[in-house]
């Protein structure tokens, strides 16, 4: 189905120098820009383009409302969480949820729905990003039972959201030794043989974050003609990957990352749009909940600032800067 972009309601009123048609994929709700200025039959010869890279399109799409929330969900209990020997005979991407894990996934779906419905909005929707591993796909399938089709704007399988790579089929004794070595070396920088470190995960999550920001800027996940302030993004992934995502988003240090605790199976953490438009963990969560997750007082102070700041603003009274440099207390005050 081809429809005009809501901001380009007619060719005569279009502020661009060329006529543009946006085609929307009903499954992933993604927009494809087609240039028909040089082709009378409207064909683009099958060539897809990327509207987020076009400054003219970005200018038109700049009014796309930011999602109300970005909700991070860890997969439900998996067979590997119950019996680590599973990793010796089943490839990590193919490990399934247990029955308990499926129930946890459905329960968090209803929890998300209840949270959204408390807003009192009629036009809310959810859009999903999901790791391609079997346990995360099964989590999303069961989580999605809480939502009818009209509430789901779309979904995208995103490879960069996969679990940290621990190598291929795992030897239990070798992995026990490797995990002890990781504690000694440091959780962020230790790289498993034939696998990844958390630092490697950070690099691919950086790429995903830029994709996510482009999607948000252009409103790619918004249904055509239905741009809403009440879109909710749900990212279904893995414990370490979600911690690294938060680290990258909020620019936490490696020492701060080391303090963080894993979410439990089927649990969520919510980044909610604050009063100025930025996302803060303190809009939905209490300080006590975030302390249990591992946030320090400096990190909590920054989340309080995030709650009121606008996109693009910098925190010039950065608590980390003030605590990092030890000589500020020795500065003389000119009279």
mmCIF file of C-alpha atoms in Angstrom:
data_model
loop_
_atom_site.group_PDB
_atom_site.id
_atom_site.type_symbol
_atom_site.label_atom_id
_atom_site.label_comp_id
_atom_site.label_asym_id
_atom_site.label_seq_id
_atom_site.Cartn_x
_atom_site.Cartn_y
_atom_site.Cartn_z
ATOM 1 C CA UNK A 1 0.000 0.000 0.000
ATOM 2 C CA UNK A 2 1.362 3.406 -0.959
ATOM 3 C CA UNK A 3 0.351 6.473 0.979
ATOM 4 C CA UNK A 4 1.520 10.006 1.316
ATOM 5 C CA UNK A 5 3.668 10.777 4.345
ATOM 6 C CA UNK A 6 1.517 12.739 6.887
ATOM 7 C CA UNK A 7 3.865 15.714 6.558
ATOM 8 C CA UNK A 8 3.636 15.605 2.748
ATOM 9 C CA UNK A 9 -0.120 15.655 2.295
ATOM 10 C CA UNK A 10 -0.043 16.873 -1.292
ATOM 11 C CA UNK A 11 2.421 17.580 -4.044
ATOM 12 C CA UNK A 12 1.391 21.217 -4.252
ATOM 13 C CA UNK A 13 1.999 21.879 -0.562
ATOM 14 C CA UNK A 14 5.197 19.852 -0.346
ATOM 15 C CA UNK A 15 8.084 22.110 0.804
ATOM 16 C CA UNK A 16 10.645 19.917 -0.927
ATOM 17 C CA UNK A 17 11.965 20.525 -4.410
ATOM 18 C CA UNK A 18 11.017 17.018 -5.500
ATOM 19 C CA UNK A 19 7.896 14.948 -5.039
ATOM 20 C CA UNK A 20 8.404 12.134 -2.573
ATOM 21 C CA UNK A 21 6.280 9.124 -1.759
ATOM 22 C CA UNK A 22 6.843 7.064 1.390
ATOM 23 C CA UNK A 23 6.003 3.364 1.252
ATOM 24 C CA UNK A 24 5.320 1.702 4.589
ATOM 25 C CA UNK A 25 5.977 -1.934 5.336
ATOM 26 C CA UNK A 26 2.987 -3.228 7.293
ATOM 27 C CA UNK A 27 5.082 -5.698 9.302
ATOM 28 C CA UNK A 28 7.970 -3.514 10.381
ATOM 29 C CA UNK A 29 6.268 -0.135 9.855
ATOM 30 C CA UNK A 30 9.360 1.200 8.150
ATOM 31 C CA UNK A 31 9.401 3.991 5.606
ATOM 32 C CA UNK A 32 11.066 3.772 2.203
ATOM 33 C CA UNK A 33 11.642 6.957 0.234
ATOM 34 C CA UNK A 34 11.021 6.789 -3.496
ATOM 35 C CA UNK A 35 12.044 9.609 -5.828
ATOM 36 C CA UNK A 36 9.580 9.951 -8.706
ATOM 37 C CA UNK A 37 10.790 13.292 -10.019
ATOM 38 C CA UNK A 38 12.595 11.775 -12.986
ATOM 39 C CA UNK A 39 10.261 8.902 -13.770
ATOM 40 C CA UNK A 40 6.757 9.505 -15.083
ATOM 41 C CA UNK A 41 5.479 6.083 -14.068
ATOM 42 C CA UNK A 42 6.527 6.522 -10.428
ATOM 43 C CA UNK A 43 9.050 3.707 -10.467
ATOM 44 C CA UNK A 44 12.298 3.903 -8.488
ATOM 45 C CA UNK A 45 13.642 0.800 -10.249
ATOM 46 C CA UNK A 46 13.509 -1.110 -6.953
ATOM 47 C CA UNK A 47 16.173 1.032 -5.272
ATOM 48 C CA UNK A 48 15.565 1.621 -1.569
ATOM 49 C CA UNK A 49 16.880 4.815 -0.006
ATOM 50 C CA UNK A 50 17.388 5.937 3.550
ATOM 51 C CA UNK A 51 15.344 8.996 4.559
ATOM 52 C CA UNK A 52 17.237 9.552 7.812
ATOM 53 C CA UNK A 53 20.301 10.413 5.694
ATOM 54 C CA UNK A 54 18.471 13.038 3.633
ATOM 55 C CA UNK A 55 18.706 16.463 5.346
ATOM 56 C CA UNK A 56 15.571 17.676 3.582
ATOM 57 C CA UNK A 57 13.540 14.706 4.732
ATOM 58 C CA UNK A 58 14.985 15.003 8.260
ATOM 59 C CA UNK A 59 13.876 18.622 8.372
ATOM 60 C CA UNK A 60 10.317 17.686 7.456
ATOM 61 C CA UNK A 61 10.301 14.743 9.878
ATOM 62 C CA UNK A 62 11.797 16.671 12.768
ATOM 63 C CA UNK A 63 8.371 17.074 14.334
ATOM 64 C CA UNK A 64 8.051 13.325 14.919
ATOM 65 C CA UNK A 65 7.117 12.918 18.602
ATOM 66 C CA UNK A 66 9.582 11.049 20.779
ATOM 67 C CA UNK A 67 8.315 7.741 22.202
ATOM 68 C CA UNK A 68 6.907 8.011 25.690
ATOM 69 C CA UNK A 69 9.047 5.131 26.961
ATOM 70 C CA UNK A 70 11.884 2.824 26.045
ATOM 71 C CA UNK A 71 11.246 -0.388 27.984
ATOM 72 C CA UNK A 72 14.088 -2.895 28.365
ATOM 73 C CA UNK A 73 13.033 -6.511 28.996
ATOM 74 C CA UNK A 74 15.271 -9.461 29.785
ATOM 75 C CA UNK A 75 14.145 -12.807 28.385
ATOM 76 C CA UNK A 76 12.291 -15.259 30.599
ATOM 77 C CA UNK A 77 13.910 -18.234 32.281
ATOM 78 C CA UNK A 78 15.710 -20.386 29.696
ATOM 79 C CA UNK A 79 16.857 -23.993 29.722
ATOM 80 C CA UNK A 80 20.410 -22.704 30.146
ATOM 81 C CA UNK A 81 19.417 -20.726 33.257
ATOM 82 C CA UNK A 82 18.227 -23.976 34.855
ATOM 83 C CA UNK A 83 20.959 -26.341 33.617
ATOM 84 C CA UNK A 84 24.272 -24.927 32.381
ATOM 85 C CA UNK A 85 25.164 -28.261 30.779
ATOM 86 C CA UNK A 86 22.679 -27.370 28.028
ATOM 87 C CA UNK A 87 25.331 -25.029 26.600
ATOM 88 C CA UNK A 88 27.619 -28.019 25.927
ATOM 89 C CA UNK A 89 25.204 -29.619 23.450
ATOM 90 C CA UNK A 90 22.868 -26.846 22.234
ATOM 91 C CA UNK A 91 24.040 -23.732 20.418
ATOM 92 C CA UNK A 92 23.432 -20.630 22.546
ATOM 93 C CA UNK A 93 21.149 -18.990 19.929
ATOM 94 C CA UNK A 94 18.934 -22.114 19.901
ATOM 95 C CA UNK A 95 18.287 -22.457 23.644
ATOM 96 C CA UNK A 96 14.571 -22.288 24.460
ATOM 97 C CA UNK A 97 12.526 -20.899 27.310
ATOM 98 C CA UNK A 98 11.222 -23.166 30.053
ATOM 99 C CA UNK A 99 7.508 -23.233 30.821
ATOM 100 C CA UNK A 100 8.262 -20.908 33.722
ATOM 101 C CA UNK A 101 10.093 -18.576 31.332
ATOM 102 C CA UNK A 102 7.089 -18.432 29.011
ATOM 103 C CA UNK A 103 4.848 -17.558 31.960
ATOM 104 C CA UNK A 104 7.321 -14.851 33.050
ATOM 105 C CA UNK A 105 7.277 -13.399 29.547
ATOM 106 C CA UNK A 106 3.492 -13.243 29.403
ATOM 107 C CA UNK A 107 3.373 -11.728 32.893
ATOM 108 C CA UNK A 108 5.762 -8.895 31.979
ATOM 109 C CA UNK A 109 3.638 -8.232 28.888
ATOM 110 C CA UNK A 110 0.580 -7.630 31.048
ATOM 111 C CA UNK A 111 2.700 -5.547 33.419
ATOM 112 C CA UNK A 112 3.783 -3.336 30.521
ATOM 113 C CA UNK A 113 0.201 -2.998 29.324
ATOM 114 C CA UNK A 114 -1.001 -2.041 32.796
ATOM 115 C CA UNK A 115 1.713 0.621 33.064
ATOM 116 C CA UNK A 116 0.777 2.102 29.683
ATOM 117 C CA UNK A 117 -2.961 2.100 30.367
ATOM 118 C CA UNK A 118 -2.422 4.143 33.530
ATOM 119 C CA UNK A 119 -1.484 7.046 31.239
ATOM 120 C CA UNK A 120 -5.151 7.329 30.272
ATOM 121 C CA UNK A 121 -4.345 7.797 26.563
ATOM 122 C CA UNK A 122 -6.469 6.204 23.830
ATOM 123 C CA UNK A 123 -3.917 6.210 21.009
ATOM 124 C CA UNK A 124 -1.062 4.243 22.595
ATOM 125 C CA UNK A 125 0.891 1.585 20.713
ATOM 126 C CA UNK A 126 3.972 -0.568 21.214
ATOM 127 C CA UNK A 127 6.856 -1.266 18.839
ATOM 128 C CA UNK A 128 9.304 -4.104 19.497
ATOM 129 C CA UNK A 129 13.022 -4.598 18.884
ATOM 130 C CA UNK A 130 14.180 -8.143 19.658
ATOM 131 C CA UNK A 131 17.367 -10.203 19.742
ATOM 132 C CA UNK A 132 17.358 -13.054 17.187
ATOM 133 C CA UNK A 133 18.066 -15.737 19.822
ATOM 134 C CA UNK A 134 15.337 -18.350 20.294
ATOM 135 C CA UNK A 135 14.736 -17.488 23.971
ATOM 136 C CA UNK A 136 14.224 -13.780 23.220
ATOM 137 C CA UNK A 137 11.953 -14.484 20.255
ATOM 138 C CA UNK A 138 9.897 -16.821 22.454
ATOM 139 C CA UNK A 139 9.820 -14.145 25.141
ATOM 140 C CA UNK A 140 8.428 -11.604 22.681
ATOM 141 C CA UNK A 141 5.883 -14.063 21.325
ATOM 142 C CA UNK A 142 4.538 -14.691 24.830
ATOM 143 C CA UNK A 143 4.900 -11.079 25.970
ATOM 144 C CA UNK A 144 2.887 -10.049 22.909
ATOM 145 C CA UNK A 145 -0.150 -11.988 24.141
ATOM 146 C CA UNK A 146 -0.995 -8.925 26.233
ATOM 147 C CA UNK A 147 -1.541 -6.812 23.102
ATOM 148 C CA UNK A 148 -4.089 -7.062 20.312
ATOM 149 C CA UNK A 149 -2.991 -6.420 16.729
ATOM 150 C CA UNK A 150 -4.269 -2.833 16.691
ATOM 151 C CA UNK A 151 -1.890 -1.931 19.548
ATOM 152 C CA UNK A 152 1.267 -3.356 17.940
ATOM 153 C CA UNK A 153 2.859 -0.878 15.534
ATOM 154 C CA UNK A 154 5.461 -3.402 14.410
ATOM 155 C CA UNK A 155 8.592 -5.329 15.331
ATOM 156 C CA UNK A 156 12.153 -5.725 14.157
ATOM 157 C CA UNK A 157 14.606 -8.545 14.750
ATOM 158 C CA UNK A 158 17.903 -6.799 15.551
ATOM 159 C CA UNK A 159 21.087 -8.887 15.446
ATOM 160 C CA UNK A 160 23.097 -6.336 17.432
ATOM 161 C CA UNK A 161 20.871 -7.025 20.459
ATOM 162 C CA UNK A 162 22.118 -10.621 20.734
ATOM 163 C CA UNK A 163 23.695 -12.133 23.840
ATOM 164 C CA UNK A 164 27.387 -11.676 24.623
ATOM 165 C CA UNK A 165 29.238 -14.337 22.641
ATOM 166 C CA UNK A 166 30.872 -16.813 25.047
ATOM 167 C CA UNK A 167 32.366 -18.926 22.250
ATOM 168 C CA UNK A 168 30.746 -21.899 20.568
ATOM 169 C CA UNK A 169 29.688 -25.111 22.345
ATOM 170 C CA UNK A 170 30.875 -24.591 25.901
ATOM 171 C CA UNK A 171 32.927 -26.861 28.146
ATOM 172 C CA UNK A 172 31.477 -26.542 31.653
ATOM 173 C CA UNK A 173 34.748 -26.770 33.551
ATOM 174 C CA UNK A 174 36.512 -24.435 31.163
ATOM 175 C CA UNK A 175 33.686 -21.888 31.437
ATOM 176 C CA UNK A 176 33.831 -22.065 35.241
ATOM 177 C CA UNK A 177 37.522 -21.182 35.113
ATOM 178 C CA UNK A 178 36.941 -18.444 32.518
ATOM 179 C CA UNK A 179 34.241 -16.800 34.637
ATOM 180 C CA UNK A 180 36.564 -16.804 37.641
ATOM 181 C CA UNK A 181 39.223 -15.187 35.472
ATOM 182 C CA UNK A 182 36.684 -12.569 34.404
ATOM 183 C CA UNK A 183 36.130 -11.590 38.027
ATOM 184 C CA UNK A 184 39.868 -11.146 38.500
ATOM 185 C CA UNK A 185 40.401 -9.288 35.229
ATOM 186 C CA UNK A 186 37.240 -7.152 35.272
ATOM 187 C CA UNK A 187 33.814 -7.918 33.818
ATOM 188 C CA UNK A 188 33.859 -5.217 31.173
ATOM 189 C CA UNK A 189 37.178 -5.859 29.428
ATOM 190 C CA UNK A 190 37.580 -9.643 29.844
ATOM 191 C CA UNK A 191 37.167 -11.405 26.492
ATOM 192 C CA UNK A 192 36.131 -15.045 26.414
ATOM 193 C CA UNK A 193 38.267 -17.220 24.101
ATOM 194 C CA UNK A 194 36.592 -17.317 20.667
ATOM 195 C CA UNK A 195 33.987 -14.960 22.099
ATOM 196 C CA UNK A 196 33.370 -11.364 23.159
ATOM 197 C CA UNK A 197 34.042 -9.024 26.023
ATOM 198 C CA UNK A 198 31.434 -6.585 27.289
ATOM 199 C CA UNK A 199 33.540 -3.943 25.535
ATOM 200 C CA UNK A 200 32.886 -5.745 22.237
ATOM 201 C CA UNK A 201 29.160 -5.744 22.997
ATOM 202 C CA UNK A 202 29.457 -2.003 23.716
ATOM 203 C CA UNK A 203 30.775 -1.416 20.197
ATOM 204 C CA UNK A 204 27.850 -3.124 18.465
ATOM 205 C CA UNK A 205 25.330 -1.560 20.848
ATOM 206 C CA UNK A 206 26.766 1.833 19.866
ATOM 207 C CA UNK A 207 25.773 1.068 16.278
ATOM 208 C CA UNK A 208 22.302 -0.030 17.358
ATOM 209 C CA UNK A 209 21.863 3.124 19.427
ATOM 210 C CA UNK A 210 22.551 5.284 16.383
ATOM 211 C CA UNK A 211 19.975 3.297 14.402
ATOM 212 C CA UNK A 212 17.477 3.704 17.234
ATOM 213 C CA UNK A 213 18.084 7.448 17.413
ATOM 214 C CA UNK A 214 17.554 7.745 13.649
ATOM 215 C CA UNK A 215 14.311 5.746 13.968
ATOM 216 C CA UNK A 216 13.156 8.063 16.748
ATOM 217 C CA UNK A 217 14.122 11.239 14.852
ATOM 218 C CA UNK A 218 12.275 10.242 11.699
ATOM 219 C CA UNK A 219 9.354 8.521 13.445
ATOM 220 C CA UNK A 220 10.030 5.380 11.411
ATOM 221 C CA UNK A 221 8.004 3.132 13.734
ATOM 222 C CA UNK A 222 4.990 5.462 13.782
ATOM 223 C CA UNK A 223 2.071 4.283 11.615
ATOM 224 C CA UNK A 224 1.434 6.644 8.669
ATOM 225 C CA UNK A 225 -0.871 9.486 9.613
ATOM 226 C CA UNK A 226 -0.972 8.405 13.265
ATOM 227 C CA UNK A 227 2.022 10.113 14.878
ATOM 228 C CA UNK A 228 1.395 9.819 18.587
ATOM 229 C CA UNK A 229 2.990 11.046 21.793
ATOM 230 C CA UNK A 230 2.080 7.680 23.290
ATOM 231 C CA UNK A 231 4.302 5.273 21.366
ATOM 232 C CA UNK A 232 6.206 2.839 23.598
ATOM 233 C CA UNK A 233 9.344 1.050 22.426
ATOM 234 C CA UNK A 234 10.097 -2.373 23.931
ATOM 235 C CA UNK A 235 13.587 -3.904 23.576
ATOM 236 C CA UNK A 236 13.688 -7.643 24.350
ATOM 237 C CA UNK A 237 17.252 -8.790 24.892
ATOM 238 C CA UNK A 238 19.734 -10.292 27.369
ATOM 239 C CA UNK A 239 21.009 -9.247 30.788
ATOM 240 C CA UNK A 240 24.486 -8.021 29.903
ATOM 241 C CA UNK A 241 23.381 -6.531 26.586
ATOM 242 C CA UNK A 242 20.733 -4.431 28.333
ATOM 243 C CA UNK A 243 23.212 -3.214 30.952
ATOM 244 C CA UNK A 244 25.604 -2.225 28.177
ATOM 245 C CA UNK A 245 22.747 -0.441 26.368
ATOM 246 C CA UNK A 246 22.069 1.658 29.469
ATOM 247 C CA UNK A 247 25.788 2.297 29.916
ATOM 248 C CA UNK A 248 26.059 3.544 26.339
ATOM 249 C CA UNK A 249 22.885 5.649 26.487
ATOM 250 C CA UNK A 250 23.755 7.413 29.738
ATOM 251 C CA UNK A 251 27.535 7.451 29.140
ATOM 252 C CA UNK A 252 28.312 5.521 32.326
ATOM 253 C CA UNK A 253 31.927 4.631 33.051
ATOM 254 C CA UNK A 254 33.383 1.125 33.113
ATOM 255 C CA UNK A 255 33.604 1.304 36.917
ATOM 256 C CA UNK A 256 29.919 2.224 37.078
ATOM 257 C CA UNK A 257 29.093 -0.660 34.747
ATOM 258 C CA UNK A 258 30.947 -3.090 37.015
ATOM 259 C CA UNK A 259 28.557 -2.162 39.854
ATOM 260 C CA UNK A 260 25.369 -2.960 37.933
ATOM 261 C CA UNK A 261 23.319 -6.066 38.704
ATOM 262 C CA UNK A 262 21.570 -8.204 36.125
ATOM 263 C CA UNK A 263 17.846 -7.907 35.680
ATOM 264 C CA UNK A 264 16.034 -11.073 36.684
ATOM 265 C CA UNK A 265 14.466 -13.273 34.035
ATOM 266 C CA UNK A 266 11.330 -11.640 32.684
ATOM 267 C CA UNK A 267 12.040 -8.339 34.453
ATOM 268 C CA UNK A 268 12.078 -4.871 32.930
ATOM 269 C CA UNK A 269 13.647 -1.464 33.465
ATOM 270 C CA UNK A 270 11.925 1.630 32.090
ATOM 271 C CA UNK A 271 13.423 4.733 30.498
ATOM 272 C CA UNK A 272 10.561 7.250 30.491
ATOM 273 C CA UNK A 273 10.363 10.664 28.859
ATOM 274 C CA UNK A 274 10.808 13.374 31.470
ATOM 275 C CA UNK A 275 9.533 16.935 31.681
ATOM 276 C CA UNK A 276 12.077 18.272 29.180
ATOM 277 C CA UNK A 277 11.913 15.387 26.713
ATOM 278 C CA UNK A 278 14.958 13.336 27.738
ATOM 279 C CA UNK A 279 14.672 9.803 29.103
ATOM 280 C CA UNK A 280 15.235 9.184 32.793
ATOM 281 C CA UNK A 281 15.051 6.031 34.896
ATOM 282 C CA UNK A 282 13.746 8.131 37.794
ATOM 283 C CA UNK A 283 10.415 8.906 36.125
ATOM 284 C CA UNK A 284 9.169 5.334 36.573
ATOM 285 C CA UNK A 285 11.544 3.861 39.178
ATOM 286 C CA UNK A 286 12.310 4.943 42.734
ATOM 287 C CA UNK A 287 15.796 5.776 43.952
ATOM 288 C CA UNK A 288 15.751 2.641 46.104
ATOM 289 C CA UNK A 289 14.945 0.427 43.094
ATOM 290 C CA UNK A 290 17.803 1.982 41.132
ATOM 291 C CA UNK A 291 20.242 1.606 44.041
ATOM 292 C CA UNK A 292 19.431 -2.119 44.086
ATOM 293 C CA UNK A 293 20.153 -2.219 40.350
ATOM 294 C CA UNK A 294 23.562 -0.706 41.113
ATOM 295 C CA UNK A 295 23.284 3.045 40.529
ATOM 296 C CA UNK A 296 25.575 5.214 42.666
ATOM 297 C CA UNK A 297 24.624 8.572 44.167
ATOM 298 C CA UNK A 298 26.374 10.337 41.267
ATOM 299 C CA UNK A 299 24.380 8.262 38.779
ATOM 300 C CA UNK A 300 21.142 9.030 40.623
ATOM 301 C CA UNK A 301 21.961 12.750 40.590
ATOM 302 C CA UNK A 302 22.432 12.551 36.837
ATOM 303 C CA UNK A 303 19.112 10.716 36.427
ATOM 304 C CA UNK A 304 17.428 13.520 38.362
ATOM 305 C CA UNK A 305 18.961 16.008 35.917
ATOM 306 C CA UNK A 306 17.854 13.833 32.968
ATOM 307 C CA UNK A 307 14.288 14.000 34.288
ATOM 308 C CA UNK A 308 14.068 17.751 33.635
ATOM 309 C CA UNK A 309 16.609 18.402 30.851
ATOM 310 C CA UNK A 310 15.911 18.862 27.166
ATOM 311 C CA UNK A 311 17.449 16.834 24.320
ATOM 312 C CA UNK A 312 20.770 18.343 23.303
ATOM 313 C CA UNK A 313 21.463 19.976 26.656
ATOM 314 C CA UNK A 314 24.633 19.190 28.612
ATOM 315 C CA UNK A 315 24.949 18.825 32.355
ATOM 316 C CA UNK A 316 27.619 21.389 33.128
ATOM 317 C CA UNK A 317 27.418 20.603 36.841
ATOM 318 C CA UNK A 318 28.299 16.974 36.145
ATOM 319 C CA UNK A 319 28.520 15.087 39.457
ATOM 320 C CA UNK A 320 31.090 12.656 38.018
ATOM 321 C CA UNK A 321 33.381 15.520 36.983
ATOM 322 C CA UNK A 322 33.131 17.047 40.438
ATOM 323 C CA UNK A 323 33.963 13.729 42.132
ATOM 324 C CA UNK A 324 36.702 12.670 39.678
ATOM 325 C CA UNK A 325 38.996 15.678 40.086
ATOM 326 C CA UNK A 326 40.272 15.834 43.664
ATOM 327 C CA UNK A 327 41.911 19.250 43.508
ATOM 328 C CA UNK A 328 38.794 21.400 43.262
ATOM 329 C CA UNK A 329 38.592 21.769 47.035
ATOM 330 C CA UNK A 330 42.039 23.380 47.038
ATOM 331 C CA UNK A 331 41.117 26.134 44.609
ATOM 332 C CA UNK A 332 41.412 29.638 45.969
ATOM 333 C CA UNK A 333 38.407 31.915 45.779
ATOM 334 C CA UNK A 334 39.364 35.389 44.545
ATOM 335 C CA UNK A 335 38.089 38.188 46.720
#
